[in-house]
Short mmCIF file of C-alpha atoms in Angstrom, two decimals:
data_model
loop_
_atom_site.label_atom_id
_atom_site.label_comp_id
_atom_site.label_asym_id
_atom_site.label_seq_id
_atom_site.Cartn_x
_atom_site.Cartn_y
_atom_site.Cartn_z
CA MET A 56 0.00 0.00 0.00
CA ALA A 57 1.33 3.45 -0.85
CA GLY A 58 1.29 6.17 1.73
CA CYS A 59 2.05 9.75 2.62
CA ASN A 60 5.16 10.48 4.73
CA ILE A 61 4.47 13.42 7.08
CA ARG A 62 6.46 15.28 9.75
CA ILE A 63 4.50 16.89 12.58
CA GLU A 64 5.51 19.23 15.37
CA LEU A 65 3.52 19.38 18.63
CA ILE A 66 3.72 22.53 20.73
CA GLY A 67 1.52 22.09 23.77
CA CYS A 68 -1.42 20.16 22.37
CA GLN A 69 -1.34 21.87 18.97
CA LEU A 70 -0.19 20.13 15.80
CA ARG A 71 1.88 21.74 13.10
CA VAL A 72 2.35 19.89 9.83
CA GLY A 73 5.76 20.94 8.52
CA ARG A 74 7.92 20.43 5.48
CA GLY A 75 10.31 18.10 7.23
CA ARG A 76 13.39 20.17 6.37
CA GLY A 77 13.92 21.90 9.71
CA GLU A 78 12.59 25.34 8.84
CA ASP A 79 10.85 26.98 11.78
CA ASP A 80 9.19 29.88 9.98
CA LEU A 81 7.17 27.91 7.45
CA PRO A 82 3.40 28.34 7.44
CA LEU A 83 1.22 25.36 8.20
CA GLY A 84 1.68 23.04 5.24
CA VAL A 85 2.49 19.53 4.24
CA VAL A 86 5.67 18.07 3.64
CA GLU A 87 6.86 14.93 2.13
CA ALA A 88 4.09 13.60 -0.04
CA GLU A 89 6.18 11.04 -1.82
CA ARG A 90 4.77 7.55 -2.14
CA THR A 91 6.11 5.36 0.65
CA HIS A 92 5.54 1.63 0.90
CA ILE A 93 3.71 0.66 4.09
CA ALA A 94 4.13 -2.97 5.13
CA GLU A 95 1.02 -4.24 6.92
CA ALA A 96 2.90 -7.16 8.43
CA GLU A 97 5.46 -5.02 10.29
CA PRO A 98 5.63 -6.00 14.01
CA LEU A 99 3.91 -3.55 16.33
CA SER A 100 4.85 -2.34 19.79
CA ALA A 101 1.40 -0.79 20.32
CA ASP A 102 -1.87 -0.50 18.49
CA ARG A 103 -4.20 2.15 19.89
CA LEU A 104 -7.19 3.48 17.96
CA GLY A 105 -5.95 1.66 14.88
CA VAL A 106 -2.57 3.45 14.93
CA ARG A 107 0.68 1.48 14.73
CA PHE A 108 3.83 2.49 16.58
CA SER A 109 7.19 1.30 15.33
CA PRO A 110 8.91 -1.15 17.71
CA SER A 111 11.70 1.41 18.10
CA ILE A 112 9.30 3.74 19.97
CA GLY A 113 9.10 2.84 23.65
CA GLN A 114 5.78 2.75 25.49
CA THR A 115 6.79 5.68 27.73
CA SER A 116 8.69 7.69 25.13
CA ALA A 117 5.95 10.28 24.76
CA ALA A 118 3.59 12.03 27.11
CA ASP A 119 0.00 10.84 27.02
CA ARG A 120 -1.19 14.12 25.54
CA VAL A 121 1.27 13.73 22.65
CA ARG A 122 0.15 10.21 21.87
CA HIS A 123 -3.49 11.27 22.18
CA ALA A 124 -3.08 14.12 19.68
CA ILE A 125 -1.17 11.94 17.20
CA GLU A 126 -3.67 9.10 17.48
CA GLN A 127 -6.56 11.47 16.85
CA PHE A 128 -4.75 13.00 13.88
CA CYS A 129 -4.07 9.57 12.36
CA HIS A 130 -7.64 8.51 13.02
CA LEU A 131 -8.91 11.57 11.13
CA LEU A 132 -6.49 10.98 8.24
CA VAL A 133 -7.95 7.52 7.73
CA SER A 134 -11.58 8.39 8.53
CA VAL A 135 -11.89 11.24 6.03
CA GLN A 136 -10.48 9.00 3.30
CA GLU A 137 -12.89 6.17 4.15
CA SER A 138 -15.83 8.61 4.25
CA ALA A 139 -14.80 9.93 0.82
CA GLY A 140 -14.67 6.42 -0.65
CA LEU A 141 -10.86 6.12 -0.62
CA THR A 142 -10.09 2.87 1.15
CA ALA A 143 -6.95 2.83 3.29
CA HIS A 144 -6.02 -0.84 3.60
CA ALA A 145 -3.34 -0.39 6.26
CA ARG A 146 -3.15 1.53 9.51
CA PRO A 147 -1.00 4.64 10.00
CA LEU A 148 2.50 3.89 11.25
CA ILE A 149 4.35 6.22 13.64
CA THR A 150 8.02 5.83 12.73
CA ASN A 151 9.62 8.38 15.06
CA MET A 152 8.75 10.48 18.10
CA SER A 153 11.29 12.75 19.77
CA ALA A 154 11.30 15.78 22.07
CA ALA A 155 13.60 18.78 21.82
CA GLU A 156 15.04 18.18 25.31
CA ARG A 157 14.41 15.14 27.55
CA GLY A 158 10.71 15.01 26.89
CA LYS A 159 10.27 18.78 27.15
CA GLY A 160 9.49 21.40 24.55
CA PRO A 161 8.12 20.71 21.06
CA TRP A 162 7.77 17.11 19.95
CA THR A 163 8.65 16.00 16.43
CA VAL A 164 6.73 13.06 15.05
CA ARG A 165 7.11 11.26 11.74
CA LEU A 166 4.34 9.08 10.44
CA MET A 167 3.33 7.23 7.31
CA CYS A 168 -0.37 7.18 6.50
CA PRO A 169 -1.76 4.72 3.94
CA SER A 170 -3.58 6.27 1.00
CA PRO A 171 -4.50 5.35 -2.58
CA HIS A 172 -3.75 9.01 -3.40
CA PRO A 173 -0.72 10.06 -1.28
CA ALA A 174 -0.30 13.50 -2.88
CA LEU A 175 -4.01 14.20 -2.44
CA LEU A 176 -3.87 13.29 1.24
CA ALA A 177 -0.77 15.45 1.64
CA ARG A 178 -2.67 18.48 0.40
CA ALA A 179 -5.57 17.76 2.78
CA ALA A 180 -3.41 17.08 5.87
CA PRO A 181 -2.89 20.74 6.92
CA GLU A 182 -6.64 21.39 6.98
CA ILE A 183 -7.21 18.17 8.94
CA ALA A 184 -4.58 19.32 11.47
CA ARG A 185 -6.27 22.73 11.73
CA ILE A 186 -9.63 21.12 12.43
CA LEU A 187 -8.12 18.83 15.06
CA ASN A 188 -6.34 21.74 16.74
CA LEU A 189 -9.62 23.62 17.12
CA TRP A 190 -11.31 20.53 18.53
CA LEU A 191 -8.49 19.89 21.02
CA VAL A 192 -8.89 23.36 22.51
CA GLY A 193 -12.63 22.87 22.95
CA LYS A 194 -14.14 24.68 19.97
CA SER A 195 -17.76 23.95 19.04
CA PHE A 196 -18.06 20.84 16.90
CA GLU A 197 -20.76 22.15 14.55
CA PRO A 198 -18.52 24.39 12.40
CA LEU A 199 -15.79 21.75 12.60
CA ALA A 200 -18.19 19.14 11.20
CA ALA A 201 -18.83 21.41 8.23
CA ALA A 202 -15.07 21.81 7.71
CA ILE A 203 -14.58 18.03 7.82
CA ALA A 204 -17.42 17.58 5.33
CA LYS A 205 -15.66 20.01 2.98
CA VAL A 206 -12.41 18.00 3.20
CA ILE A 207 -14.32 14.78 2.53
CA ALA A 208 -16.08 16.32 -0.47
CA GLY A 209 -12.72 17.39 -1.93
CA LEU A 210 -11.28 13.90 -1.55
CA ALA A 211 -14.44 12.23 -2.87
CA LYS A 212 -13.86 13.76 -6.31
CA PHE A 213 -10.96 11.35 -6.72
CA ALA A 214 -12.61 8.29 -5.18
CA PRO A 215 -13.35 5.18 -7.28
CA GLY A 216 -16.81 5.40 -8.77
CA GLY A 217 -19.49 3.08 -7.41
CA LYS A 218 -19.46 0.04 -5.20
CA ASN A 219 -17.90 -2.21 -7.85
CA MET A 220 -14.59 -0.38 -7.82
CA ARG A 221 -14.29 -0.45 -4.04
CA LEU A 222 -14.95 -4.20 -4.00
CA LEU A 223 -12.36 -4.77 -6.74
CA LEU A 224 -9.74 -2.72 -4.88
CA ASP A 225 -10.48 -4.60 -1.65
CA ALA A 226 -10.02 -7.88 -3.54
CA ALA A 227 -6.75 -6.63 -5.03
CA HIS A 228 -5.47 -5.84 -1.54
CA ARG A 229 -6.42 -9.29 -0.23
CA LEU A 230 -4.61 -10.90 -3.17
CA GLU A 231 -1.59 -8.59 -2.64
CA VAL A 232 -1.97 -7.08 -6.11
CA PRO A 233 -0.40 -3.59 -6.14
CA THR A 234 -2.62 -0.70 -7.20
CA ARG A 235 -2.06 2.93 -8.12
CA PRO A 236 -4.23 5.73 -9.55
CA VAL A 237 -3.77 6.45 -13.25
CA SER A 238 -6.05 9.32 -14.22
CA GLY A 239 -9.39 10.44 -12.86
CA ARG A 240 -11.05 7.33 -11.44
CA THR A 241 -9.00 4.84 -13.44
CA VAL A 242 -6.75 2.56 -11.38
CA GLN A 243 -3.85 0.33 -12.41
CA LEU A 244 -3.71 -3.22 -11.06
CA GLY A 245 -0.27 -4.84 -11.00
CA TRP A 246 3.03 -3.70 -12.49
CA GLY A 247 4.90 -4.04 -15.75
CA SER A 248 3.69 -6.01 -18.75
CA ARG A 249 0.88 -7.67 -16.79
CA ALA A 250 -0.59 -4.46 -15.42
CA ARG A 251 -4.20 -3.68 -16.30
CA TRP A 252 -6.23 -0.48 -16.14
CA ILE A 253 -9.72 -0.61 -14.68
CA ASP A 254 -12.59 1.79 -14.03
CA SER A 255 -15.47 0.02 -12.31
CA THR A 256 -16.26 -2.94 -14.62
CA VAL A 257 -14.54 -1.41 -17.68
CA THR A 258 -10.91 -2.34 -18.33
CA ASP A 259 -8.30 -1.52 -20.96
CA ALA A 260 -9.40 -4.75 -22.69
CA THR A 261 -13.09 -3.78 -22.93
CA PRO A 262 -14.02 -3.20 -26.60
CA ALA A 263 -14.74 0.48 -27.20
CA ILE A 264 -17.42 -0.17 -29.84
CA ALA A 265 -19.33 -2.59 -27.59
CA THR A 266 -19.15 -0.07 -24.74
CA ARG A 267 -20.51 2.70 -26.96
CA ILE A 268 -23.44 0.55 -28.10
CA ALA A 269 -24.23 -0.58 -24.53
CA ARG A 270 -24.33 3.02 -23.26
CA ASP A 271 -26.67 4.21 -26.02
CA LYS A 272 -30.12 2.84 -25.13
CA ARG A 273 -31.51 3.51 -28.61
CA GLU A 274 -28.66 1.84 -30.44
CA ALA A 275 -28.57 -1.07 -27.99
CA ASN A 276 -32.31 -1.61 -28.42
CA ARG A 277 -32.00 -1.76 -32.22
CA PHE A 278 -28.86 -3.92 -32.06
CA LEU A 279 -30.46 -6.56 -29.81
CA ALA A 280 -33.78 -6.55 -31.66
CA ALA A 281 -32.02 -7.15 -34.98
CA ARG A 282 -30.50 -10.31 -33.49
CA GLY A 283 -33.72 -11.74 -32.18
CA VAL A 284 -33.34 -10.70 -28.53
CA PRO A 285 -36.66 -9.60 -26.96
CA VAL A 286 -36.57 -5.87 -26.13
CA PRO A 287 -39.19 -3.35 -24.93
CA ARG A 288 -40.86 -1.08 -27.47
CA GLN A 289 -39.14 2.28 -27.42
CA MET A 290 -39.77 5.80 -28.68
CA ASP A 291 -37.71 9.01 -28.62
CA ALA A 292 -39.07 11.81 -26.44
CA PRO A 293 -37.22 15.09 -27.06
CA THR A 294 -40.09 17.01 -25.38
CA ILE A 295 -42.66 16.31 -22.68
CA GLU A 296 -45.36 16.43 -25.38
CA ALA A 297 -43.49 13.72 -27.30
CA ALA A 298 -43.21 11.67 -24.10
CA LEU A 299 -46.96 11.91 -23.46
CA ALA A 300 -47.66 10.91 -27.07
CA ALA A 301 -45.23 7.98 -26.77
CA ALA A 302 -46.94 6.75 -23.61
CA ALA A 303 -50.32 6.96 -25.35
CA THR A 304 -48.95 4.85 -28.21
CA LEU A 305 -47.12 2.31 -26.07
CA GLY A 306 -49.72 2.17 -23.30
CA PHE A 307 -49.08 2.43 -19.57
CA PRO A 308 -47.09 1.31 -17.63
CA VAL A 309 -43.96 2.82 -19.19
CA ALA A 310 -40.38 3.65 -18.24
CA VAL A 311 -38.58 6.95 -18.86
CA LYS A 312 -34.80 6.92 -19.29
CA PRO A 313 -31.92 9.16 -20.36
CA ALA A 314 -30.86 7.62 -23.67
CA ASN A 315 -27.12 8.13 -23.32
CA LEU A 316 -26.38 7.21 -19.69
CA ASP A 317 -25.91 3.95 -17.82
CA GLY A 318 -26.03 2.69 -14.25
CA GLY A 319 -29.73 3.47 -13.88
CA VAL A 320 -29.06 7.22 -13.66
CA GLY A 321 -32.27 9.24 -14.11
CA VAL A 322 -34.39 6.15 -14.82
CA THR A 323 -37.99 5.83 -13.60
CA ALA A 324 -39.85 2.58 -14.23
CA GLY A 325 -43.40 1.40 -13.65
CA ILE A 326 -45.05 4.75 -14.51
CA GLU A 327 -48.83 4.31 -14.44
CA ASP A 328 -50.25 7.71 -15.47
CA GLN A 329 -49.54 11.07 -17.08
CA ALA A 330 -48.78 12.81 -13.75
CA GLY A 331 -46.12 10.19 -12.97
CA LEU A 332 -44.78 10.51 -16.51
CA LYS A 333 -44.31 14.28 -16.13
CA ARG A 334 -42.44 13.83 -12.85
CA ALA A 335 -40.23 11.11 -14.36
CA TYR A 336 -39.49 13.25 -17.40
CA GLU A 337 -38.28 16.09 -15.15
CA VAL A 338 -35.99 13.66 -13.33
CA ALA A 339 -34.50 12.30 -16.57
CA GLN A 340 -34.13 15.82 -18.00
CA ARG A 341 -31.88 16.81 -15.08
CA HIS A 342 -29.33 14.29 -16.32
CA SER A 343 -29.62 14.42 -20.11
CA PRO A 344 -31.61 16.14 -22.91
CA GLN A 345 -31.75 12.80 -24.76
CA ILE A 346 -34.73 10.87 -23.37
CA VAL A 347 -36.62 7.75 -24.42
CA VAL A 348 -39.92 6.24 -23.31
CA GLU A 349 -40.18 2.45 -23.22
CA SER A 350 -42.92 -0.02 -22.47
CA HIS A 351 -42.42 -1.28 -18.91
CA ILE A 352 -41.38 -4.94 -18.62
CA ALA A 353 -42.16 -6.46 -15.22
CA GLY A 354 -39.84 -9.11 -13.88
CA GLN A 355 -36.61 -9.76 -12.03
CA ASP A 356 -33.50 -7.66 -12.63
CA PHE A 357 -30.19 -9.50 -13.02
CA ARG A 358 -26.71 -8.13 -13.64
CA LEU A 359 -24.12 -10.47 -15.15
CA GLY A 360 -20.37 -10.10 -14.76
CA VAL A 361 -18.46 -11.33 -17.83
CA VAL A 362 -14.71 -11.93 -17.63
CA HIS A 363 -12.76 -13.17 -20.68
CA GLY A 364 -15.99 -14.04 -22.47
CA GLU A 365 -17.43 -16.14 -19.63
CA VAL A 366 -20.08 -15.28 -17.05
CA ALA A 367 -18.19 -15.01 -13.76
CA TRP A 368 -21.09 -14.00 -11.49
CA ALA A 369 -24.75 -13.03 -11.50
CA THR A 370 -26.41 -10.55 -9.16
CA SER A 371 -30.14 -10.27 -8.51
CA ARG A 372 -31.04 -6.60 -8.03
CA GLU A 373 -34.04 -5.96 -5.81
CA PRO A 374 -35.40 -2.53 -4.83
CA ALA A 375 -34.86 -1.71 -1.18
CA GLY A 376 -37.98 -1.90 0.95
CA VAL A 377 -39.47 -3.11 4.23
CA SER A 378 -42.91 -4.27 5.33
CA GLY A 379 -44.41 -3.06 8.59
CA ASP A 380 -45.32 -5.49 11.37
CA GLY A 381 -47.52 -3.12 13.38
CA VAL A 382 -44.99 -2.92 16.18
CA SER A 383 -41.48 -1.92 14.99
CA THR A 384 -40.44 1.58 13.94
CA LEU A 385 -39.27 2.24 10.40
CA ARG A 386 -35.65 2.52 11.61
CA GLN A 387 -35.92 -0.85 13.40
CA LEU A 388 -37.33 -2.48 10.24
CA ILE A 389 -34.52 -1.04 8.10
CA ASP A 390 -31.83 -2.11 10.58
CA ARG A 391 -33.32 -5.62 10.69
CA ALA A 392 -33.41 -5.86 6.88
CA ASN A 393 -29.76 -4.81 6.60
#
């Protein structure tokens, strides 16, 4: 796992993220953001709040307040990444802790924090330290929560898209396959000639023409119908008037979909009347000006995973829902279902 190598100074209970070059007059800012290999199997001398301390650091080498501040900082470094969808597969490792003079004065701490985007985490670390400093001196949490949410939102822009990618990266970690970001949300699995690029379920080996057809609902409908595959009747709906006319021709129930998107974005199915059609059209229009109306096909929804031309798995997709029992609250029913 790659990570971000950071040097921190503690004066009192306040953290200062420095450049690691000994300058004292630098503003709060991060330092060494180079990619550093973090070995998960390294022996630990302590493990508190998910933070690892190198065996070279004695149990009494730092005051409790110092350890507490560092542990909280490391916890935040990992938590904001996880909340943003960036999985950190190893725990932060404290590699060095030293005081200016026999445990007195400023402490200098070096740590390595796991991250799929080390440079990104390095840029966020100063703001995370600022938030923690305010919390440690007893500031109200409400504005701090908003500041944390802003950091998470910034990191989330670079997170793998969808649940598929997170599951694939987790599997790569379990199999000890190295990963690194390539561009945007694309990730490289492995090194050298056997490395592959992947973005959700699309890889560098996925045919571009097949992908284009699959993501165009009109073209895909014609392509499958021409080969004898049953498909729903479909009509273009560039305007709400065209959508209403299409529904009158096809007959309710119908489905309204953006024609050039995938993943179920902007799709409404099982529409029974004109009022529902108008609402669904507004939803689809928020995502794309290209809209189609289809006859609704009732049945089960399956998603197939194909690897090297063979079906590797099948997933049954069921809408989330609970049924009341006359006793439990809605929250209790949801918790029980999950």
